[in-house]
Amino acid sequence: FLNQPQVAVDGISILQAIDSDPQARAGWNEFLTRRDQILASPDYQKLNLTEALAPVFDFFQEKSSDPDSTATARRLRLYLADQLEQGTLDQLFVLAASNPAEFYQVLKIPSRAVENGELQDFLRMVRRTLGN
């Protein structure tokens, strides 16, 4: 936040928008309540997601000593931020909000590819269908 003050300003603007709209504030409070319920759930705690996701967080936080990994993480974060700013990912959020079951199906496809060790093939297929 200190290196990029605009990020802090944007964050405060989001909080102000939530606070000024009673419906948004109620939605935020509901989100926090549900999050706390999930985190307290014994089934959730059995998943041990902190340990499972640690390598992912380390990657995005550029904690690797490998310069290629660090550069890749930086490029990926910048790409995703750019896509969010351009509105490219909006349809995924609309799908998640309007039809969670279909969104879940969208998420299951790449997760199966990861489990089967076929992620690279899946990504190549996606890339071919997108064109330039």
mmCIF file with all atom_site columns, C-alpha atoms in Angstrom:
data_model
loop_
_atom_site.group_PDB
_atom_site.id
_atom_site.type_symbol
_atom_site.label_atom_id
_atom_site.label_alt_id
_atom_site.label_comp_id
_atom_site.label_asym_id
_atom_site.label_entity_id
_atom_site.label_seq_id
_atom_site.pdbx_PDB_ins_code
_atom_site.Cartn_x
_atom_site.Cartn_y
_atom_site.Cartn_z
_atom_site.occupancy
_atom_site.B_iso_or_equiv
_atom_site.pdbx_formal_charge
_atom_site.auth_seq_id
_atom_site.auth_comp_id
_atom_site.auth_asym_id
_atom_site.auth_atom_id
_atom_site.pdbx_PDB_model_num
ATOM 1   C CA . PHE A 1 1   ? 0.000   0.000   0.000   1.00 0.00 ? 1   PHE A CA 1
ATOM 2   C CA . LEU A 1 2   ? 2.850   2.362   0.731   1.00 0.00 ? 2   LEU A CA 1
ATOM 3   C CA . ASN A 1 3   ? 4.497   1.751   -2.642  1.00 0.00 ? 3   ASN A CA 1
ATOM 4   C CA . GLN A 1 4   ? 1.221   2.143   -4.529  1.00 0.00 ? 4   GLN A CA 1
ATOM 5   C CA . PRO A 1 5   ? -1.045  4.605   -2.686  1.00 0.00 ? 5   PRO A CA 1
ATOM 6   C CA . GLN A 1 6   ? -3.751  4.259   -5.360  1.00 0.00 ? 6   GLN A CA 1
ATOM 7   C CA . VAL A 1 7   ? -4.335  0.667   -4.235  1.00 0.00 ? 7   VAL A CA 1
ATOM 8   C CA . ALA A 1 8   ? -5.071  1.881   -0.702  1.00 0.00 ? 8   ALA A CA 1
ATOM 9   C CA . VAL A 1 9   ? -7.350  4.613   -2.055  1.00 0.00 ? 9   VAL A CA 1
ATOM 10  C CA . ASP A 1 10  ? -9.218  2.047   -4.172  1.00 0.00 ? 10  ASP A CA 1
ATOM 11  C CA . GLY A 1 11  ? -9.591  -0.253  -1.159  1.00 0.00 ? 11  GLY A CA 1
ATOM 12  C CA . ILE A 1 12  ? -10.986 2.550   0.970   1.00 0.00 ? 12  ILE A CA 1
ATOM 13  C CA . SER A 1 13  ? -13.375 3.514   -1.848  1.00 0.00 ? 13  SER A CA 1
ATOM 14  C CA . ILE A 1 14  ? -14.708 -0.047  -1.912  1.00 0.00 ? 14  ILE A CA 1
ATOM 15  C CA . LEU A 1 15  ? -15.235 -0.006  1.851   1.00 0.00 ? 15  LEU A CA 1
ATOM 16  C CA . GLN A 1 16  ? -16.995 3.373   1.637   1.00 0.00 ? 16  GLN A CA 1
ATOM 17  C CA . ALA A 1 17  ? -19.302 2.078   -1.104  1.00 0.00 ? 17  ALA A CA 1
ATOM 18  C CA . ILE A 1 18  ? -20.220 -0.971  0.986   1.00 0.00 ? 18  ILE A CA 1
ATOM 19  C CA . ASP A 1 19  ? -20.763 1.130   4.103   1.00 0.00 ? 19  ASP A CA 1
ATOM 20  C CA . SER A 1 20  ? -22.925 3.720   2.354   1.00 0.00 ? 20  SER A CA 1
ATOM 21  C CA . ASP A 1 21  ? -25.341 1.160   0.869   1.00 0.00 ? 21  ASP A CA 1
ATOM 22  C CA . PRO A 1 22  ? -27.436 -0.676  3.497   1.00 0.00 ? 22  PRO A CA 1
ATOM 23  C CA . GLN A 1 23  ? -28.083 -3.584  1.125   1.00 0.00 ? 23  GLN A CA 1
ATOM 24  C CA . ALA A 1 24  ? -24.376 -3.945  0.330   1.00 0.00 ? 24  ALA A CA 1
ATOM 25  C CA . ARG A 1 25  ? -23.535 -3.732  4.043   1.00 0.00 ? 25  ARG A CA 1
ATOM 26  C CA . ALA A 1 26  ? -26.066 -6.456  4.839   1.00 0.00 ? 26  ALA A CA 1
ATOM 27  C CA . GLY A 1 27  ? -24.630 -8.632  2.071   1.00 0.00 ? 27  GLY A CA 1
ATOM 28  C CA . TRP A 1 28  ? -21.105 -8.101  3.369   1.00 0.00 ? 28  TRP A CA 1
ATOM 29  C CA . ASN A 1 29  ? -22.182 -9.016  6.905   1.00 0.00 ? 29  ASN A CA 1
ATOM 30  C CA . GLU A 1 30  ? -23.891 -12.152 5.591   1.00 0.00 ? 30  GLU A CA 1
ATOM 31  C CA . PHE A 1 31  ? -20.727 -13.078 3.707   1.00 0.00 ? 31  PHE A CA 1
ATOM 32  C CA . LEU A 1 32  ? -18.638 -12.686 6.879   1.00 0.00 ? 32  LEU A CA 1
ATOM 33  C CA . THR A 1 33  ? -21.109 -14.772 8.900   1.00 0.00 ? 33  THR A CA 1
ATOM 34  C CA . ARG A 1 34  ? -21.058 -17.583 6.344   1.00 0.00 ? 34  ARG A CA 1
ATOM 35  C CA . ARG A 1 35  ? -17.285 -17.428 6.084   1.00 0.00 ? 35  ARG A CA 1
ATOM 36  C CA . ASP A 1 36  ? -16.981 -17.788 9.858   1.00 0.00 ? 36  ASP A CA 1
ATOM 37  C CA . GLN A 1 37  ? -19.375 -20.751 9.822   1.00 0.00 ? 37  GLN A CA 1
ATOM 38  C CA . ILE A 1 38  ? -17.352 -22.474 7.124   1.00 0.00 ? 38  ILE A CA 1
ATOM 39  C CA . LEU A 1 39  ? -14.054 -21.843 8.892   1.00 0.00 ? 39  LEU A CA 1
ATOM 40  C CA . ALA A 1 40  ? -15.472 -23.277 12.137  1.00 0.00 ? 40  ALA A CA 1
ATOM 41  C CA . SER A 1 41  ? -16.813 -26.390 10.398  1.00 0.00 ? 41  SER A CA 1
ATOM 42  C CA . PRO A 1 42  ? -14.954 -29.600 11.347  1.00 0.00 ? 42  PRO A CA 1
ATOM 43  C CA . ASP A 1 43  ? -15.266 -30.819 7.744   1.00 0.00 ? 43  ASP A CA 1
ATOM 44  C CA . TYR A 1 44  ? -13.577 -27.680 6.472   1.00 0.00 ? 44  TYR A CA 1
ATOM 45  C CA . GLN A 1 45  ? -10.822 -27.939 9.057   1.00 0.00 ? 45  GLN A CA 1
ATOM 46  C CA . LYS A 1 46  ? -10.157 -31.551 7.986   1.00 0.00 ? 46  LYS A CA 1
ATOM 47  C CA . LEU A 1 47  ? -9.339  -30.274 4.492   1.00 0.00 ? 47  LEU A CA 1
ATOM 48  C CA . ASN A 1 48  ? -6.279  -28.474 5.875   1.00 0.00 ? 48  ASN A CA 1
ATOM 49  C CA . LEU A 1 49  ? -6.408  -25.976 3.015   1.00 0.00 ? 49  LEU A CA 1
ATOM 50  C CA . THR A 1 50  ? -3.730  -23.782 4.521   1.00 0.00 ? 50  THR A CA 1
ATOM 51  C CA . GLU A 1 51  ? -1.143  -26.494 3.985   1.00 0.00 ? 51  GLU A CA 1
ATOM 52  C CA . ALA A 1 52  ? -2.534  -27.511 0.599   1.00 0.00 ? 52  ALA A CA 1
ATOM 53  C CA . LEU A 1 53  ? -2.617  -23.950 -0.753  1.00 0.00 ? 53  LEU A CA 1
ATOM 54  C CA . ALA A 1 54  ? 0.704   -22.820 0.734   1.00 0.00 ? 54  ALA A CA 1
ATOM 55  C CA . PRO A 1 55  ? 2.640   -23.514 -2.505  1.00 0.00 ? 55  PRO A CA 1
ATOM 56  C CA . VAL A 1 56  ? 0.091   -21.483 -4.493  1.00 0.00 ? 56  VAL A CA 1
ATOM 57  C CA . PHE A 1 57  ? 0.330   -18.554 -2.089  1.00 0.00 ? 57  PHE A CA 1
ATOM 58  C CA . ASP A 1 58  ? 4.117   -18.784 -2.104  1.00 0.00 ? 58  ASP A CA 1
ATOM 59  C CA . PHE A 1 59  ? 4.065   -18.661 -5.911  1.00 0.00 ? 59  PHE A CA 1
ATOM 60  C CA . PHE A 1 60  ? 1.878   -15.545 -6.068  1.00 0.00 ? 60  PHE A CA 1
ATOM 61  C CA . GLN A 1 61  ? 3.866   -13.883 -3.269  1.00 0.00 ? 61  GLN A CA 1
ATOM 62  C CA . GLU A 1 62  ? 7.052   -14.560 -5.264  1.00 0.00 ? 62  GLU A CA 1
ATOM 63  C CA . LYS A 1 63  ? 8.712   -16.484 -2.434  1.00 0.00 ? 63  LYS A CA 1
ATOM 64  C CA . SER A 1 64  ? 10.589  -18.725 -4.845  1.00 0.00 ? 64  SER A CA 1
ATOM 65  C CA . SER A 1 65  ? 14.329  -18.387 -5.356  1.00 0.00 ? 65  SER A CA 1
ATOM 66  C CA . ASP A 1 66  ? 13.767  -19.307 -9.012  1.00 0.00 ? 66  ASP A CA 1
ATOM 67  C CA . PRO A 1 67  ? 13.767  -16.086 -11.100 1.00 0.00 ? 67  PRO A CA 1
ATOM 68  C CA . ASP A 1 68  ? 11.577  -17.716 -13.775 1.00 0.00 ? 68  ASP A CA 1
ATOM 69  C CA . SER A 1 69  ? 8.934   -18.574 -11.193 1.00 0.00 ? 69  SER A CA 1
ATOM 70  C CA . THR A 1 70  ? 9.020   -15.043 -9.790  1.00 0.00 ? 70  THR A CA 1
ATOM 71  C CA . ALA A 1 71  ? 8.679   -13.498 -13.249 1.00 0.00 ? 71  ALA A CA 1
ATOM 72  C CA . THR A 1 72  ? 5.826   -15.855 -14.130 1.00 0.00 ? 72  THR A CA 1
ATOM 73  C CA . ALA A 1 73  ? 3.936   -15.003 -10.940 1.00 0.00 ? 73  ALA A CA 1
ATOM 74  C CA . ARG A 1 74  ? 4.319   -11.299 -11.633 1.00 0.00 ? 74  ARG A CA 1
ATOM 75  C CA . ARG A 1 75  ? 3.140   -11.662 -15.249 1.00 0.00 ? 75  ARG A CA 1
ATOM 76  C CA . LEU A 1 76  ? 0.156   -13.765 -14.177 1.00 0.00 ? 76  LEU A CA 1
ATOM 77  C CA . ARG A 1 77  ? -0.925  -11.262 -11.523 1.00 0.00 ? 77  ARG A CA 1
ATOM 78  C CA . LEU A 1 78  ? -0.613  -8.378  -13.974 1.00 0.00 ? 78  LEU A CA 1
ATOM 79  C CA . TYR A 1 79  ? -2.535  -10.318 -16.626 1.00 0.00 ? 79  TYR A CA 1
ATOM 80  C CA . LEU A 1 80  ? -5.381  -11.154 -14.237 1.00 0.00 ? 80  LEU A CA 1
ATOM 81  C CA . ALA A 1 81  ? -5.540  -7.563  -13.002 1.00 0.00 ? 81  ALA A CA 1
ATOM 82  C CA . ASP A 1 82  ? -5.676  -6.350  -16.588 1.00 0.00 ? 82  ASP A CA 1
ATOM 83  C CA . GLN A 1 83  ? -8.462  -8.807  -17.430 1.00 0.00 ? 83  GLN A CA 1
ATOM 84  C CA . LEU A 1 84  ? -10.456 -7.660  -14.397 1.00 0.00 ? 84  LEU A CA 1
ATOM 85  C CA . GLU A 1 85  ? -10.030 -4.002  -15.391 1.00 0.00 ? 85  GLU A CA 1
ATOM 86  C CA . GLN A 1 86  ? -11.110 -4.728  -18.974 1.00 0.00 ? 86  GLN A CA 1
ATOM 87  C CA . GLY A 1 87  ? -14.173 -6.655  -17.808 1.00 0.00 ? 87  GLY A CA 1
ATOM 88  C CA . THR A 1 88  ? -13.069 -9.857  -19.547 1.00 0.00 ? 88  THR A CA 1
ATOM 89  C CA . LEU A 1 89  ? -13.719 -11.990 -16.474 1.00 0.00 ? 89  LEU A CA 1
ATOM 90  C CA . ASP A 1 90  ? -17.110 -10.448 -15.727 1.00 0.00 ? 90  ASP A CA 1
ATOM 91  C CA . GLN A 1 91  ? -18.997 -13.321 -17.339 1.00 0.00 ? 91  GLN A CA 1
ATOM 92  C CA . LEU A 1 92  ? -17.434 -15.800 -14.923 1.00 0.00 ? 92  LEU A CA 1
ATOM 93  C CA . PHE A 1 93  ? -18.628 -13.704 -11.981 1.00 0.00 ? 93  PHE A CA 1
ATOM 94  C CA . VAL A 1 94  ? -22.080 -13.344 -13.537 1.00 0.00 ? 94  VAL A CA 1
ATOM 95  C CA . LEU A 1 95  ? -22.250 -17.109 -14.021 1.00 0.00 ? 95  LEU A CA 1
ATOM 96  C CA . ALA A 1 96  ? -21.123 -17.720 -10.439 1.00 0.00 ? 96  ALA A CA 1
ATOM 97  C CA . ALA A 1 97  ? -23.763 -15.359 -9.073  1.00 0.00 ? 97  ALA A CA 1
ATOM 98  C CA . SER A 1 98  ? -26.644 -16.343 -11.322 1.00 0.00 ? 98  SER A CA 1
ATOM 99  C CA . ASN A 1 99  ? -26.079 -20.071 -11.644 1.00 0.00 ? 99  ASN A CA 1
ATOM 100 C CA . PRO A 1 100 ? -23.710 -21.560 -9.071  1.00 0.00 ? 100 PRO A CA 1
ATOM 101 C CA . ALA A 1 101 ? -24.318 -25.142 -10.250 1.00 0.00 ? 101 ALA A CA 1
ATOM 102 C CA . GLU A 1 102 ? -23.147 -24.358 -13.792 1.00 0.00 ? 102 GLU A CA 1
ATOM 103 C CA . PHE A 1 103 ? -20.205 -22.375 -12.436 1.00 0.00 ? 103 PHE A CA 1
ATOM 104 C CA . TYR A 1 104 ? -19.254 -25.395 -10.349 1.00 0.00 ? 104 TYR A CA 1
ATOM 105 C CA . GLN A 1 105 ? -19.299 -27.506 -13.518 1.00 0.00 ? 105 GLN A CA 1
ATOM 106 C CA . VAL A 1 106 ? -16.970 -24.998 -15.195 1.00 0.00 ? 106 VAL A CA 1
ATOM 107 C CA . LEU A 1 107 ? -14.557 -25.372 -12.275 1.00 0.00 ? 107 LEU A CA 1
ATOM 108 C CA . LYS A 1 108 ? -14.740 -29.171 -12.289 1.00 0.00 ? 108 LYS A CA 1
ATOM 109 C CA . ILE A 1 109 ? -13.357 -29.480 -15.829 1.00 0.00 ? 109 ILE A CA 1
ATOM 110 C CA . PRO A 1 110 ? -9.882  -28.061 -15.123 1.00 0.00 ? 110 PRO A CA 1
ATOM 111 C CA . SER A 1 111 ? -9.806  -29.689 -11.688 1.00 0.00 ? 111 SER A CA 1
ATOM 112 C CA . ARG A 1 112 ? -10.239 -33.101 -13.312 1.00 0.00 ? 112 ARG A CA 1
ATOM 113 C CA . ALA A 1 113 ? -7.405  -32.268 -15.690 1.00 0.00 ? 113 ALA A CA 1
ATOM 114 C CA . VAL A 1 114 ? -5.185  -31.442 -12.704 1.00 0.00 ? 114 VAL A CA 1
ATOM 115 C CA . GLU A 1 115 ? -6.107  -34.690 -10.945 1.00 0.00 ? 115 GLU A CA 1
ATOM 116 C CA . ASN A 1 116 ? -5.419  -36.738 -14.082 1.00 0.00 ? 116 ASN A CA 1
ATOM 117 C CA . GLY A 1 117 ? -2.142  -34.976 -14.815 1.00 0.00 ? 117 GLY A CA 1
ATOM 118 C CA . GLU A 1 118 ? -3.573  -33.681 -18.086 1.00 0.00 ? 118 GLU A CA 1
ATOM 119 C CA . LEU A 1 119 ? -3.617  -29.962 -17.286 1.00 0.00 ? 119 LEU A CA 1
ATOM 120 C CA . GLN A 1 120 ? -1.097  -29.043 -19.984 1.00 0.00 ? 120 GLN A CA 1
ATOM 121 C CA . ASP A 1 121 ? -3.155  -30.851 -22.639 1.00 0.00 ? 121 ASP A CA 1
ATOM 122 C CA . PHE A 1 122 ? -6.324  -29.169 -21.391 1.00 0.00 ? 122 PHE A CA 1
ATOM 123 C CA . LEU A 1 123 ? -4.722  -25.708 -21.512 1.00 0.00 ? 123 LEU A CA 1
ATOM 124 C CA . ARG A 1 124 ? -3.410  -26.355 -25.041 1.00 0.00 ? 124 ARG A CA 1
ATOM 125 C CA . MET A 1 125 ? -6.930  -27.306 -26.133 1.00 0.00 ? 125 MET A CA 1
ATOM 126 C CA . VAL A 1 126 ? -8.372  -24.152 -24.563 1.00 0.00 ? 126 VAL A CA 1
ATOM 127 C CA . ARG A 1 127 ? -5.704  -22.040 -26.230 1.00 0.00 ? 127 ARG A CA 1
ATOM 128 C CA . ARG A 1 128 ? -6.477  -23.557 -29.657 1.00 0.00 ? 128 ARG A CA 1
ATOM 129 C CA . THR A 1 129 ? -10.193 -22.792 -29.271 1.00 0.00 ? 129 THR A CA 1
ATOM 130 C CA . LEU A 1 130 ? -9.561  -19.156 -28.296 1.00 0.00 ? 130 LEU A CA 1
ATOM 131 C CA . GLY A 1 131 ? -7.604  -18.221 -31.415 1.00 0.00 ? 131 GLY A CA 1
ATOM 132 C CA . ASN A 1 132 ? -5.677  -14.973 -31.434 1.00 0.00 ? 132 ASN A CA 1
#
